[in-house]
Amino acid sequence: GLCQLLRHDLPARFGADLDTLVNAAESLIDQIKFQKDLTRAERRELIVEIGLIDTLDVLRDVMEFYRRLPLARDKTIETAPGSRSIALRTDRSLLLRCLGNLLKNALEASRPGDCVVVGCRALRPEGTSETWARFSVHSAAALSEAVRMQIFKRAFTTKGDGRGLGAYSVKLFVENYLGGRVWFESTAERGTTFFIDIPCLSELPT
């Protein structure tokens, strides 16, 4: 809050430094909230708050947040062509956290100049009458076979000690609390795409 007040009161020449400070504070707060949610989820104490959301609004919010962070410097984040607005009943905060963790992982795996593509579309699984929302996060980097085998394990990481909760937490939140599923595809030719599938009550768009 003090950072926000300073942004309005200090001379313009401090603008860039204050923006960096505000973004760092927001990132720290987000990590604290994530750790609290993860602890509650593992204890089966996490409370899910279901509401009606618009999938494109969620994508825009998560993309805007990560575009401001140093992690995205020299990289771009774009919306996948054909992404659609879908009415979805789910926990918005939890979905944002899951998409954010996947986007963060994709940015960390990307090189300067790379583009991370985030999308959403409606689908109807074969043999069912249910409509699902499918979110995707794509990066150009491919996962090694060793990483693919362990990506959803708790505390597995290629980034050093104290990491390795991102993909694990996404699977935990989505499959245990949002009623969906998480999976990925990764090849040297096409890069890596993580998917989050969540059932919804709306009909397929016409």
Tab-separated table of C-alpha atoms in Angstrom:
chain	number	residue	atom	x	y	z
A	1	GLY	CA	0.000	0.000	0.000
A	2	LEU	CA	2.827	2.421	0.799
A	3	CYS	CA	4.406	1.621	-2.575
A	4	GLN	CA	1.168	2.564	-4.310
A	5	LEU	CA	0.966	5.848	-2.401
A	6	LEU	CA	4.573	6.710	-3.246
A	7	ARG	CA	3.868	6.041	-6.912
A	8	HIS	CA	1.398	8.955	-6.873
A	9	ASP	CA	3.382	11.340	-4.655
A	10	LEU	CA	6.983	11.106	-5.843
A	11	PRO	CA	8.348	12.861	-8.950
A	12	ALA	CA	8.010	11.115	-12.295
A	13	ARG	CA	11.730	10.330	-12.455
A	14	PHE	CA	11.175	7.677	-9.772
A	15	GLY	CA	8.402	6.020	-11.774
A	16	ALA	CA	10.351	3.067	-13.167
A	17	ASP	CA	11.933	2.231	-9.802
A	18	LEU	CA	8.570	2.421	-8.040
A	19	ASP	CA	6.977	0.187	-10.653
A	20	THR	CA	9.694	-2.383	-9.997
A	21	LEU	CA	9.140	-2.108	-6.254
A	22	VAL	CA	5.358	-2.462	-6.574
A	23	ASN	CA	5.685	-5.493	-8.839
A	24	ALA	CA	8.149	-7.136	-6.471
A	25	ALA	CA	5.796	-6.563	-3.536
A	26	GLU	CA	2.860	-8.003	-5.482
A	27	SER	CA	4.904	-11.041	-6.439
A	28	LEU	CA	5.934	-11.618	-2.819
A	29	ILE	CA	2.325	-11.331	-1.631
A	30	ASP	CA	1.255	-13.800	-4.319
A	31	GLN	CA	3.871	-16.312	-3.154
A	32	ILE	CA	2.725	-15.999	0.461
A	33	LYS	CA	-0.888	-16.622	-0.559
A	34	PHE	CA	0.216	-19.584	-2.673
A	35	GLN	CA	2.021	-21.207	0.263
A	36	LYS	CA	-1.053	-20.755	2.455
A	37	ASP	CA	-3.362	-22.267	-0.169
A	38	LEU	CA	-1.003	-25.195	-0.726
A	39	THR	CA	-0.764	-25.962	2.987
A	40	ARG	CA	-4.557	-25.875	3.343
A	41	ALA	CA	-5.004	-28.063	0.254
A	42	GLU	CA	-2.588	-30.713	1.510
A	43	ARG	CA	-4.422	-30.743	4.839
A	44	ARG	CA	-7.759	-31.002	2.992
A	45	GLU	CA	-8.797	-27.697	4.589
A	46	LEU	CA	-8.931	-25.512	1.478
A	47	ILE	CA	-12.358	-23.916	0.962
A	48	VAL	CA	-13.472	-23.640	-2.658
A	49	GLU	CA	-15.557	-20.587	-3.578
A	50	ILE	CA	-17.498	-21.303	-6.743
A	51	GLY	CA	-18.664	-18.437	-8.929
A	52	LEU	CA	-19.413	-17.674	-12.562
A	53	ILE	CA	-16.365	-16.470	-14.488
A	54	ASP	CA	-15.432	-15.554	-18.037
A	55	THR	CA	-12.431	-17.550	-19.228
A	56	LEU	CA	-10.976	-14.755	-21.366
A	57	ASP	CA	-11.124	-12.355	-18.420
A	58	VAL	CA	-9.132	-14.844	-16.360
A	59	LEU	CA	-6.548	-15.213	-19.133
A	60	ARG	CA	-6.154	-11.447	-19.455
A	61	ASP	CA	-5.663	-11.039	-15.700
A	62	VAL	CA	-2.986	-13.716	-15.377
A	63	MET	CA	-1.161	-12.517	-18.497
A	64	GLU	CA	-1.167	-8.893	-17.334
A	65	PHE	CA	0.212	-9.831	-13.913
A	66	TYR	CA	3.149	-11.800	-15.320
A	67	ARG	CA	3.958	-9.299	-18.058
A	68	ARG	CA	4.921	-6.813	-15.337
A	69	LEU	CA	7.428	-9.127	-13.652
A	70	PRO	CA	11.189	-9.241	-14.373
A	71	LEU	CA	10.687	-12.914	-15.280
A	72	ALA	CA	8.976	-11.824	-18.511
A	73	ARG	CA	11.643	-9.343	-19.572
A	74	ASP	CA	12.698	-9.881	-23.209
A	75	LYS	CA	9.901	-12.413	-23.634
A	76	THR	CA	6.341	-12.055	-24.898
A	77	ILE	CA	3.049	-13.484	-23.653
A	78	GLU	CA	0.251	-13.818	-26.188
A	79	THR	CA	-3.277	-15.190	-26.380
A	80	ALA	CA	-3.649	-18.304	-28.524
A	81	PRO	CA	-5.581	-17.785	-31.790
A	82	GLY	CA	-9.140	-19.015	-31.537
A	83	SER	CA	-9.373	-18.570	-27.767
A	84	ARG	CA	-12.998	-18.205	-26.733
A	85	SER	CA	-14.976	-16.601	-23.957
A	86	ILE	CA	-16.657	-19.382	-21.960
A	87	ALA	CA	-18.991	-19.081	-18.992
A	88	LEU	CA	-17.482	-21.330	-16.349
A	89	ARG	CA	-18.472	-22.053	-12.768
A	90	THR	CA	-15.328	-22.554	-10.731
A	91	ASP	CA	-13.110	-20.968	-8.079
A	92	ARG	CA	-11.642	-17.968	-9.887
A	93	SER	CA	-8.802	-17.371	-7.436
A	94	LEU	CA	-7.689	-20.992	-7.523
A	95	LEU	CA	-7.851	-21.143	-11.312
A	96	LEU	CA	-5.773	-17.952	-11.557
A	97	ARG	CA	-3.183	-19.492	-9.274
A	98	CYS	CA	-2.988	-22.666	-11.371
A	99	LEU	CA	-2.656	-20.783	-14.649
A	100	GLY	CA	-0.134	-18.446	-13.062
A	101	ASN	CA	2.050	-21.329	-11.910
A	102	LEU	CA	2.035	-22.865	-15.384
A	103	LEU	CA	2.781	-19.495	-16.987
A	104	LYS	CA	5.605	-18.864	-14.537
A	105	ASN	CA	7.138	-22.260	-15.316
A	106	ALA	CA	6.853	-21.580	-19.052
A	107	LEU	CA	8.567	-18.198	-18.705
A	108	GLU	CA	11.370	-19.688	-16.618
A	109	ALA	CA	11.930	-22.343	-19.289
A	110	SER	CA	11.932	-19.777	-22.105
A	111	ARG	CA	14.871	-17.902	-23.565
A	112	PRO	CA	15.029	-14.167	-24.409
A	113	GLY	CA	12.962	-13.569	-27.521
A	114	ASP	CA	10.670	-16.552	-26.919
A	115	CYS	CA	6.890	-16.263	-26.839
A	116	VAL	CA	4.636	-18.038	-24.337
A	117	VAL	CA	1.103	-18.596	-25.644
A	118	VAL	CA	-1.899	-18.916	-23.322
A	119	GLY	CA	-5.322	-19.983	-24.553
A	120	CYS	CA	-8.771	-21.330	-23.736
A	121	ARG	CA	-11.440	-23.082	-25.752
A	122	ALA	CA	-14.534	-25.200	-25.266
A	123	LEU	CA	-14.599	-28.896	-26.007
A	124	ARG	CA	-16.865	-31.895	-25.636
A	125	PRO	CA	-15.010	-35.121	-24.774
A	126	GLU	CA	-15.817	-37.979	-27.117
A	127	GLY	CA	-18.684	-40.136	-25.932
A	128	THR	CA	-20.072	-37.575	-23.469
A	129	SER	CA	-22.598	-34.741	-23.516
A	130	GLU	CA	-20.542	-32.607	-21.135
A	131	THR	CA	-18.933	-29.321	-22.088
A	132	TRP	CA	-15.433	-28.613	-20.751
A	133	ALA	CA	-13.198	-25.564	-20.755
A	134	ARG	CA	-9.627	-26.301	-21.834
A	135	PHE	CA	-6.857	-23.888	-20.842
A	136	SER	CA	-3.405	-24.193	-22.382
A	137	VAL	CA	0.057	-22.727	-21.734
A	138	HIS	CA	2.634	-23.296	-24.473
A	139	SER	CA	6.385	-22.645	-24.520
A	140	ALA	CA	9.017	-23.469	-27.108
A	141	ALA	CA	11.218	-25.476	-24.739
A	142	ALA	CA	10.846	-29.256	-24.675
A	143	LEU	CA	10.985	-31.347	-21.502
A	144	SER	CA	13.514	-34.142	-21.176
A	145	GLU	CA	12.242	-37.666	-20.546
A	146	ALA	CA	13.483	-37.532	-16.958
A	147	VAL	CA	11.541	-34.322	-16.315
A	148	ARG	CA	8.392	-35.648	-18.006
A	149	MET	CA	8.375	-38.669	-15.698
A	150	GLN	CA	8.551	-36.577	-12.503
A	151	ILE	CA	7.030	-33.193	-13.351
A	152	PHE	CA	4.016	-33.594	-11.034
A	153	LYS	CA	5.946	-34.937	-8.057
A	154	ARG	CA	6.142	-32.771	-4.965
A	155	ALA	CA	9.420	-30.854	-4.691
A	156	PHE	CA	10.735	-32.111	-8.041
A	157	THR	CA	12.593	-29.253	-9.707
A	158	THR	CA	15.381	-28.408	-12.111
A	159	LYS	CA	15.793	-24.928	-10.576
A	160	GLY	CA	17.488	-25.521	-7.231
A	161	ASP	CA	16.491	-26.117	-3.625
A	162	GLY	CA	13.220	-24.766	-2.292
A	163	ARG	CA	11.412	-25.037	-5.625
A	164	GLY	CA	9.347	-27.683	-7.389
A	165	LEU	CA	5.837	-26.933	-6.120
A	166	GLY	CA	4.367	-25.320	-9.258
A	167	ALA	CA	3.237	-28.267	-11.390
A	168	TYR	CA	2.567	-30.368	-8.291
A	169	SER	CA	0.262	-27.720	-6.845
A	170	VAL	CA	-1.586	-27.278	-10.147
A	171	LYS	CA	-2.406	-30.978	-10.262
A	172	LEU	CA	-3.448	-30.935	-6.599
A	173	PHE	CA	-5.708	-27.890	-6.954
A	174	VAL	CA	-7.285	-28.837	-10.287
A	175	GLU	CA	-7.916	-32.516	-9.667
A	176	ASN	CA	-8.796	-32.407	-5.956
A	177	TYR	CA	-10.654	-29.102	-5.770
A	178	LEU	CA	-11.791	-27.951	-9.231
A	179	GLY	CA	-12.977	-31.332	-10.514
A	180	GLY	CA	-10.753	-31.209	-13.591
A	181	ARG	CA	-7.563	-32.734	-14.904
A	182	VAL	CA	-4.048	-31.579	-15.816
A	183	TRP	CA	-1.821	-33.038	-18.520
A	184	PHE	CA	0.862	-32.008	-20.989
A	185	GLU	CA	2.462	-32.708	-24.353
A	186	SER	CA	6.154	-32.105	-25.030
A	187	THR	CA	8.258	-32.736	-28.135
A	188	ALA	CA	11.431	-31.213	-29.513
A	189	GLU	CA	9.548	-30.071	-32.619
A	190	ARG	CA	6.502	-28.495	-30.983
A	191	GLY	CA	7.745	-27.488	-27.565
A	192	THR	CA	5.698	-28.020	-24.401
A	193	THR	CA	2.009	-27.378	-23.769
A	194	PHE	CA	0.304	-27.853	-20.414
A	195	PHE	CA	-3.471	-28.261	-20.360
A	196	ILE	CA	-6.084	-27.707	-17.661
A	197	ASP	CA	-9.506	-29.210	-18.418
A	198	ILE	CA	-12.427	-28.155	-16.235
A	199	PRO	CA	-16.099	-29.189	-16.690
A	200	CYS	CA	-18.558	-26.327	-17.104
A	201	LEU	CA	-22.319	-25.864	-17.283
A	202	SER	CA	-22.474	-23.709	-20.386
A	203	GLU	CA	-23.209	-25.071	-23.846
A	204	LEU	CA	-20.625	-25.080	-26.604
A	205	PRO	CA	-20.486	-21.701	-28.364
A	206	THR	CA	-22.154	-21.595	-31.787
